[in-house]
Coordinates of C-alpha atoms in Angstrom, one line a residue:
M163 CA -2.0 30.9 10.5
L164 CA -0.9 27.4 9.7
Q165 CA -3.3 24.7 10.6
I166 CA -2.1 22.3 13.3
I167 CA -2.6 18.6 12.3
A168 CA -3.0 15.8 14.9
Y169 CA -1.8 13.0 12.6
D170 CA -2.7 9.4 13.4
I171 CA 0.6 7.4 13.2
M172 CA -0.6 4.0 14.1
R173 CA 0.2 2.5 10.6
L174 CA 3.6 4.2 10.6
F175 CA 4.3 2.9 14.1
I176 CA 4.0 -0.7 13.1
G177 CA 6.0 -0.1 10.0
P178 CA 9.1 -1.9 11.3
A179 CA 7.1 -5.2 11.2
F180 CA 7.2 -5.1 7.4
L181 CA 10.3 -5.4 5.3
T182 CA 9.0 -2.8 2.8
P183 CA 6.0 -0.5 2.7
R184 CA 2.7 -1.5 1.1
G185 CA 0.9 0.9 -1.2
I186 CA -1.1 2.6 1.5
D187 CA 2.0 2.7 3.7
R188 CA 3.8 4.8 1.1
V189 CA 0.9 7.2 0.9
D190 CA 0.7 7.5 4.7
F191 CA 4.5 8.0 4.8
A192 CA 4.5 10.7 2.1
L193 CA 1.7 12.6 3.7
A194 CA 3.3 12.5 7.1
R195 CA 6.6 13.8 5.5
Y196 CA 4.7 16.7 4.0
I197 CA 2.9 17.6 7.2
F198 CA 5.9 17.3 9.5
S199 CA 8.4 19.0 7.3
G200 CA 10.0 22.4 8.2
K201 CA 11.3 23.9 11.4
N202 CA 9.2 24.8 14.4
N203 CA 6.4 22.5 13.2
A204 CA 3.5 22.5 15.7
S205 CA 1.7 19.4 14.3
I206 CA 1.8 16.3 16.4
G207 CA 1.5 12.5 16.1
I208 CA -1.4 10.6 17.6
L209 CA -1.0 6.9 18.6
P210 CA -3.9 4.9 20.0
T211 CA -2.8 2.0 22.3
P212 CA -4.7 -0.3 24.7
F213 CA -3.4 1.8 27.5
G214 CA -4.5 5.2 26.2
V215 CA -4.2 7.5 23.2
Y216 CA -0.9 9.4 23.3
A217 CA 0.6 12.4 21.6
F218 CA 4.1 12.7 20.2
S219 CA 6.0 15.9 19.1
S220 CA 6.7 16.8 15.6
S221 CA 10.4 16.1 16.1
Q222 CA 9.6 12.6 17.4
V223 CA 7.4 11.8 14.4
D224 CA 10.2 13.1 12.1
S225 CA 12.7 10.7 13.9
L226 CA 10.2 7.9 13.3
L227 CA 9.9 8.7 9.6
N228 CA 13.7 8.8 9.3
Y229 CA 14.0 5.4 10.9
L230 CA 11.4 3.9 8.7
E231 CA 13.0 5.3 5.6
K232 CA 16.2 3.6 6.6
I233 CA 14.9 0.2 7.5
W234 CA 12.6 0.1 4.5
A235 CA 15.6 0.8 2.3
E236 CA 13.5 3.2 0.2
D237 CA 16.7 4.9 -1.0
Y238 CA 18.4 1.6 -2.1
F239 CA 19.5 1.6 -5.7
S240 CA 18.3 -1.6 -7.4
E241 CA 21.7 -3.1 -7.8
N242 CA 22.1 -3.0 -4.0
D243 CA 18.8 -4.8 -3.3
Q244 CA 19.5 -8.3 -1.9
K245 CA 16.0 -9.4 -2.7
L246 CA 16.4 -8.4 -6.3
Q247 CA 19.7 -10.3 -6.5
I248 CA 17.9 -13.4 -5.2
L249 CA 15.2 -12.9 -7.8
F250 CA 17.9 -12.9 -10.5
C251 CA 19.2 -16.2 -9.2
K252 CA 15.7 -17.8 -9.3
M253 CA 15.3 -16.6 -12.9
G254 CA 18.6 -18.2 -13.8
I255 CA 20.2 -14.8 -14.5
K256 CA 22.9 -14.9 -11.8
D257 CA 24.4 -17.3 -9.3
F258 CA 23.4 -15.6 -6.1
H259 CA 25.4 -18.0 -3.9
S260 CA 28.7 -16.9 -5.5
D261 CA 28.3 -13.4 -4.2
P262 CA 29.2 -13.2 -0.5
K263 CA 28.5 -9.5 -0.3
I264 CA 24.7 -10.0 -0.3
P265 CA 23.4 -11.5 3.0
V266 CA 20.0 -13.2 3.2
Q267 CA 18.0 -11.8 6.1
P268 CA 15.0 -13.8 7.2
H269 CA 12.0 -11.9 8.6
F270 CA 10.6 -14.1 11.3
F271 CA 8.4 -12.9 14.2
R272 CA 11.4 -12.4 16.4
N273 CA 13.0 -10.2 13.8
K274 CA 9.9 -8.0 13.7
V275 CA 9.9 -7.6 17.4
Q276 CA 13.6 -6.8 17.4
R277 CA 13.0 -4.1 14.8
M278 CA 10.1 -2.6 16.8
V279 CA 12.2 -2.5 20.0
K280 CA 15.2 -1.0 18.1
M281 CA 12.9 1.6 16.7
L282 CA 11.7 2.6 20.2
Y283 CA 15.2 2.8 21.5
T284 CA 16.7 4.6 18.5
T285 CA 14.0 7.3 18.2
K286 CA 13.4 7.7 21.9
F287 CA 9.7 7.3 21.1
F288 CA 8.1 8.1 24.4
P289 CA 4.8 10.0 24.6
Q290 CA 4.4 13.6 25.5
G291 CA 1.1 13.0 27.2
F292 CA -2.5 11.9 26.6
A293 CA -3.9 13.2 23.3
S294 CA -7.0 14.6 25.0
R295 CA -4.8 17.0 27.0
T296 CA -1.9 17.6 24.7
V297 CA -3.4 18.3 21.3
P298 CA -3.5 22.1 20.7
A299 CA -6.8 23.9 20.5
N300 CA -8.7 23.8 17.2
A301 CA -6.4 21.2 15.7
I302 CA -7.5 18.9 12.9
Y303 CA -7.3 15.1 13.6
L304 CA -6.3 13.3 10.4
N305 CA -6.4 9.5 10.0
V306 CA -5.5 8.1 6.6
G307 CA -4.2 4.7 7.8
Q308 CA -7.6 3.3 8.7
L309 CA -6.0 1.1 11.3
G310 CA -7.7 1.2 14.7
L311 CA -11.2 2.1 13.4
A312 CA -12.4 -1.3 14.5
M313 CA -11.7 -0.3 18.1
P314 CA -14.2 2.5 19.0
S315 CA -12.5 3.1 22.3
F316 CA -9.5 4.5 20.5
F317 CA -11.6 7.5 19.5
N318 CA -13.3 8.3 22.8
W319 CA -10.8 11.1 23.5
L320 CA -12.4 13.1 20.7
S321 CA -15.6 13.4 22.8
K322 CA -13.5 15.4 25.3
R323 CA -12.3 17.7 22.5
P324 CA -15.2 19.2 20.6
D325 CA -12.9 21.9 19.3
I326 CA -11.1 19.3 17.1
I327 CA -12.3 18.5 13.6
S328 CA -11.9 14.9 12.6
I329 CA -11.0 13.7 9.1
M330 CA -10.7 10.0 8.2
M331 CA -9.9 8.0 5.1
L332 CA -11.7 4.8 4.3
H333 CA -9.9 2.5 1.8
D334 CA -12.7 0.2 0.7
A335 CA -15.8 -1.8 1.7
I336 CA -14.6 -5.1 0.3
P337 CA -15.2 -7.3 3.4
I338 CA -18.8 -6.2 3.5
K339 CA -19.5 -6.1 -0.3
H340 CA -17.6 -9.4 -0.9
P341 CA -17.8 -11.4 2.3
Q342 CA -17.0 -14.6 0.4
L343 CA -13.4 -13.3 -0.2
V344 CA -12.6 -12.7 3.5
S345 CA -13.1 -14.3 6.9
P346 CA -16.3 -13.6 8.9
K347 CA -14.2 -11.7 11.4
A348 CA -13.0 -9.4 8.7
T349 CA -16.5 -8.5 7.8
T350 CA -17.4 -7.8 11.4
Y351 CA -14.4 -5.6 11.9
H352 CA -15.0 -3.7 8.7
K353 CA -18.5 -2.9 9.6
Q354 CA -17.2 -1.5 12.9
M355 CA -14.6 0.6 11.0
I356 CA -17.4 2.2 9.0
K357 CA -19.6 2.7 12.0
T358 CA -16.7 4.4 13.8
A359 CA -15.9 6.7 10.8
A360 CA -19.6 7.6 10.5
K361 CA -19.8 8.5 14.2
R362 CA -16.4 10.2 14.7
A363 CA -15.5 11.8 11.4
H364 CA -16.7 15.3 10.4
Y365 CA -15.3 14.6 6.9
L366 CA -14.2 11.5 4.9
I367 CA -11.5 11.0 2.3
F368 CA -11.9 8.3 -0.4
N369 CA -9.3 6.9 -2.8
S370 CA -11.8 6.4 -5.6
N371 CA -15.4 7.0 -6.6
C372 CA -15.9 3.3 -6.4
T373 CA -15.0 3.3 -2.7
R374 CA -17.2 6.3 -2.0
K375 CA -20.1 4.6 -3.7
N376 CA -19.7 1.3 -1.8
V377 CA -19.1 3.0 1.6
N378 CA -22.1 5.2 1.1
E379 CA -24.3 2.2 0.3
V380 CA -23.0 0.3 3.4
M381 CA -23.7 3.3 5.6
L382 CA -27.2 3.6 4.3
E383 CA -27.7 -0.1 4.9
L384 CA -26.5 0.4 8.5
G385 CA -28.8 3.4 9.0
L386 CA -25.9 5.8 9.1
S387 CA -25.3 9.1 7.4
C388 CA -22.2 9.6 5.3
P389 CA -20.2 12.8 6.2
P390 CA -19.2 15.2 3.5
S391 CA -16.3 13.7 1.6
L392 CA -13.4 14.2 -0.9
V393 CA -12.4 11.7 -3.6
R394 CA -8.7 11.9 -4.4
S395 CA -6.8 9.3 -6.4
L396 CA -3.7 7.9 -4.7
P397 CA -0.3 9.0 -6.0
L398 CA 2.6 7.1 -7.6
P399 CA 5.4 6.2 -5.2
A400 CA 8.3 8.7 -5.4
A401 CA 10.6 6.0 -6.8
Y402 CA 8.5 5.9 -10.0
L403 CA 9.3 9.5 -10.7
G404 CA 13.0 9.4 -10.4
D405 CA 15.7 8.2 -12.7
V406 CA 14.2 4.8 -13.4
A407 CA 15.8 2.5 -15.9
T408 CA 15.1 -1.1 -16.9
L409 CA 17.2 -3.8 -15.2
T410 CA 20.2 -4.7 -17.4
N411 CA 20.3 -8.2 -16.1
L412 CA 16.7 -8.8 -17.3
S413 CA 17.2 -7.3 -20.8
G414 CA 15.8 -9.7 -23.3
T415 CA 13.9 -11.8 -20.7
R416 CA 10.2 -12.0 -21.2
Y417 CA 8.6 -11.6 -17.8
F418 CA 5.3 -10.4 -16.4
V419 CA 4.7 -8.9 -12.9
A420 CA 1.8 -9.1 -10.5
V421 CA 2.1 -6.7 -7.5
S422 CA -0.1 -7.1 -4.4
T423 CA -0.5 -8.9 -1.1
V424 CA -0.8 -12.7 -1.7
E425 CA -4.4 -13.5 -0.5
P426 CA -7.5 -15.1 -2.1
R427 CA -9.2 -12.0 -3.5
K428 CA -6.1 -11.1 -5.5
N429 CA -6.8 -14.2 -7.7
Y430 CA -3.2 -15.4 -8.1
T431 CA -4.5 -19.0 -8.5
L432 CA -5.7 -17.9 -12.0
L433 CA -2.2 -16.9 -12.9
L434 CA -0.7 -20.1 -11.5
R435 CA -3.1 -22.2 -13.6
I436 CA -2.2 -20.2 -16.7
W437 CA 1.5 -20.6 -16.1
E438 CA 1.1 -24.4 -15.6
R439 CA -0.5 -24.4 -19.1
F440 CA 2.3 -22.3 -20.5
I441 CA 4.9 -24.8 -19.2
V442 CA 3.0 -27.7 -20.8
T443 CA 2.7 -26.0 -24.2
M444 CA 5.9 -23.9 -24.3
G445 CA 8.4 -25.7 -22.0
A446 CA 11.6 -23.7 -21.5
A447 CA 10.2 -20.9 -23.8
A448 CA 7.5 -20.0 -21.2
P449 CA 7.7 -16.5 -19.9
H450 CA 8.5 -15.7 -16.3
L451 CA 6.0 -14.4 -13.8
V452 CA 7.2 -12.4 -10.8
I453 CA 4.7 -12.1 -7.9
V454 CA 5.7 -9.2 -5.7
G455 CA 3.8 -9.1 -2.4
S456 CA 3.8 -9.9 1.3
P457 CA 2.1 -13.1 2.3
G458 CA -1.5 -12.5 3.5
K459 CA -4.1 -14.9 4.9
G460 CA -4.1 -18.1 2.8
A461 CA -0.8 -17.3 1.0
E462 CA 0.7 -20.7 1.9
Q463 CA -2.1 -22.5 0.2
I464 CA -2.1 -20.2 -2.8
L465 CA 1.7 -20.6 -3.4
A466 CA 1.8 -24.3 -2.5
P467 CA 2.1 -25.3 -6.2
L468 CA 5.5 -23.7 -6.4
K469 CA 6.8 -26.1 -3.8
L470 CA 5.3 -29.1 -5.5
D471 CA 6.2 -28.4 -9.1
A472 CA 9.8 -27.7 -9.9
D473 CA 9.1 -26.7 -13.5
L474 CA 6.5 -24.2 -12.3
A475 CA 8.9 -22.8 -9.7
G476 CA 11.4 -22.3 -12.5
R477 CA 9.0 -19.8 -14.2
V478 CA 7.0 -18.3 -11.3
H479 CA 8.8 -16.4 -8.6
H480 CA 7.5 -14.9 -5.4
V481 CA 9.5 -12.1 -3.9
V482 CA 8.9 -10.1 -0.7
G483 CA 10.9 -7.1 0.4
L484 CA 11.9 -5.3 -2.8
S485 CA 12.8 -1.7 -2.3
S486 CA 10.6 0.9 -4.1
P487 CA 13.4 1.7 -6.6
S488 CA 13.9 -2.0 -7.4
L489 CA 10.2 -2.5 -7.8
A490 CA 9.9 0.6 -10.1
A491 CA 12.8 -0.8 -12.3
L492 CA 11.2 -4.3 -12.4
V493 CA 7.9 -2.9 -13.5
L494 CA 9.4 -0.6 -16.1
G495 CA 11.1 -3.5 -17.8
A496 CA 8.3 -6.0 -17.6
T497 CA 6.5 -7.3 -20.7
G498 CA 3.2 -6.6 -18.8
M499 CA 1.5 -6.0 -15.5
L500 CA -1.2 -8.6 -14.5
C501 CA -4.0 -7.6 -12.0
P502 CA -6.6 -10.3 -11.9
S503 CA -8.1 -9.2 -8.5
F504 CA -11.8 -10.0 -7.7
A505 CA -12.2 -6.7 -5.8
E506 CA -10.3 -3.5 -5.1
G507 CA -10.9 -0.2 -3.5
F508 CA -8.2 1.4 -5.6
G509 CA -6.1 -0.3 -8.4
L510 CA -2.6 1.1 -7.6
P511 CA -0.6 -1.5 -9.6
V512 CA -2.8 -0.6 -12.6
L513 CA -2.1 3.1 -12.1
E514 CA 1.6 2.5 -11.7
A515 CA 2.0 0.3 -14.8
S516 CA -0.2 2.6 -16.9
A517 CA 1.9 5.6 -15.9
M518 CA 5.1 3.8 -16.8
G519 CA 3.8 2.8 -20.2
V520 CA 3.7 -0.9 -19.4
A521 CA 1.1 -3.1 -21.0
T522 CA -1.6 -3.9 -18.4
I523 CA -4.2 -6.7 -18.2
A524 CA -6.6 -6.2 -15.4
S525 CA -9.8 -7.7 -14.1
D526 CA -12.9 -5.8 -15.2
I527 CA -13.9 -4.2 -11.9
P528 CA -14.9 -0.6 -11.2
A529 CA -11.7 0.3 -9.3
H530 CA -9.5 -0.8 -12.2
R531 CA -11.7 1.0 -14.7
E532 CA -11.2 4.3 -12.9
V533 CA -7.4 4.3 -13.2
G534 CA -6.8 2.2 -16.3
A535 CA -5.2 3.8 -19.4
T536 CA -6.6 3.8 -22.9
G537 CA -4.7 0.6 -23.8
T538 CA -5.5 -1.3 -20.6
I539 CA -7.1 -4.7 -21.4
F540 CA -10.0 -5.5 -19.0
L541 CA -11.1 -9.2 -18.7
A542 CA -13.4 -11.1 -16.4
P543 CA -11.4 -12.4 -13.5
D544 CA -12.6 -16.0 -14.1
D545 CA -12.0 -16.2 -17.9
E546 CA -8.8 -18.2 -17.9
D547 CA -8.7 -18.7 -21.6
A548 CA -9.1 -15.0 -22.3
W549 CA -6.3 -14.1 -19.9
M550 CA -4.0 -16.7 -21.4
A551 CA -4.7 -15.4 -24.9
A552 CA -4.1 -11.7 -23.8
I553 CA -0.8 -12.6 -22.1
T554 CA 0.4 -14.6 -25.1
A555 CA -0.4 -11.7 -27.4
T556 CA 1.4 -9.0 -25.3
P557 CA 4.5 -8.0 -27.3
S558 CA 7.9 -8.3 -25.7
V559 CA 10.1 -5.3 -24.9
T560 CA 13.9 -5.0 -24.7
K561 CA 14.2 -1.6 -23.2
R562 CA 11.6 1.0 -22.1
S563 CA 12.1 4.6 -21.1
R564 CA 10.0 6.1 -18.3
P565 CA 7.5 8.5 -19.8
D566 CA 6.8 11.9 -18.3
I567 CA 4.6 11.6 -15.2
P568 CA 1.9 14.3 -14.8
Y569 CA 2.3 16.4 -11.6
A570 CA -1.2 15.3 -10.4
L571 CA 0.1 11.8 -9.9
T572 CA 3.0 12.8 -7.6
E573 CA 3.0 12.5 -3.8
D574 CA 3.6 16.3 -3.5
A575 CA 0.4 17.0 -5.6
Y576 CA -1.5 14.5 -3.5
S577 CA -0.4 15.9 -0.2
A578 CA -1.0 19.5 -1.4
D579 CA -4.6 18.6 -2.4
I580 CA -5.3 16.9 0.9
M581 CA -3.9 19.9 2.8
K582 CA -6.0 22.2 0.6
F583 CA -9.1 20.3 1.6
I584 CA -8.1 20.4 5.2
S585 CA -7.4 24.1 5.2
G586 CA -11.0 24.7 4.2
M587 CA -12.4 23.0 7.2
R588 CA -12.4 26.1 9.4
T589 CA -13.6 28.4 6.6
G590 CA -16.5 26.2 5.4
A591 CA -14.8 25.4 2.1
T592 CA -15.4 21.6 2.4
T593 CA -15.3 20.4 -1.2
L594 CA -12.6 19.9 -3.7
A595 CA -13.0 18.7 -7.3
P596 CA -12.1 15.0 -7.5
L597 CA -8.8 14.3 -9.3
I598 CA -9.1 10.8 -10.8

């Protein structure tokens, strides 16, 4: 008999608030697609709200996924991506303003609200009932999004349903292990997340051995016991596995990419200082740097130099909202991937670049060490001279073909391994060899 999954859709539900998915959003989406595929699917979606925890049918979740796929433009070919066209303009490759076919769509708060309201109307996303009453007997509750764990009341319904096995994913312990990189509130919230997981989860899923080690240490410090767990490396986005080709418009252009949310712990200030030095020493011959990532807390201050220095803005470009196919093509053609982060739970950009055969320079931290390739260069995140020298020494490329991607790195393999782990919950087979 197929196992019924009660899948937490909180992260997917707020998806319309973002122009494109972040790394964990893609993983959440791919796993949901896997779980809710097929006819007569009995699995259901679970959405915690301040007014109660509600259940949604499989068909409703499927409609939500279809809507997200459309508004995230995950099926856009790179040449149709307006954000990519704007990037070409910034890099002096194309006069964007001469092309009236490509509209510029701002993403202010009102736009986010409009997208959320439209999603509710389009998908008819109204609950079937309270989760405590609607979830079928002996289902397995699965939460990979981590959102909501800071609100213990969101999980009180599980006390009413002792027949349900609960499985949760924890992404990292960064706000606790590195409080200097986040706000005091973030540290408090994260401690509560870990407490909730320790109390409510029968099993945990981790994205890396690094995360499992750090979370285990935090739980011990808090006097908690860590539930049995699985470590499974995150997969590559599906767009990286398709017919990816380097961008013709950027052929012969020497550029580096840095992909991640713009926030202090990502250490983008290091790269901006290096590019200021490149401009002084190389002038117009300085390479381009493309920063791909949504603005996080402190982003305005981090990116302020781009508004104050026209020469720097001519070589460093921040882009938000690239479709996954566009991002894959941009990464494939890059001279190198730069990942100077101070701390990570999982180094997805390192994994993506390494799998694509792109030269990668990354900060020497455990999460990056786990996924780096043989040729990955690891440097101290505060050694500016070493980073500048390594970037300078990275050879240029004119065209690169995507190498064969191992099946273990695909979203299908990831989802199958998670479901294999879940299928053993009722039989007592609670362990699975880590695939790192």
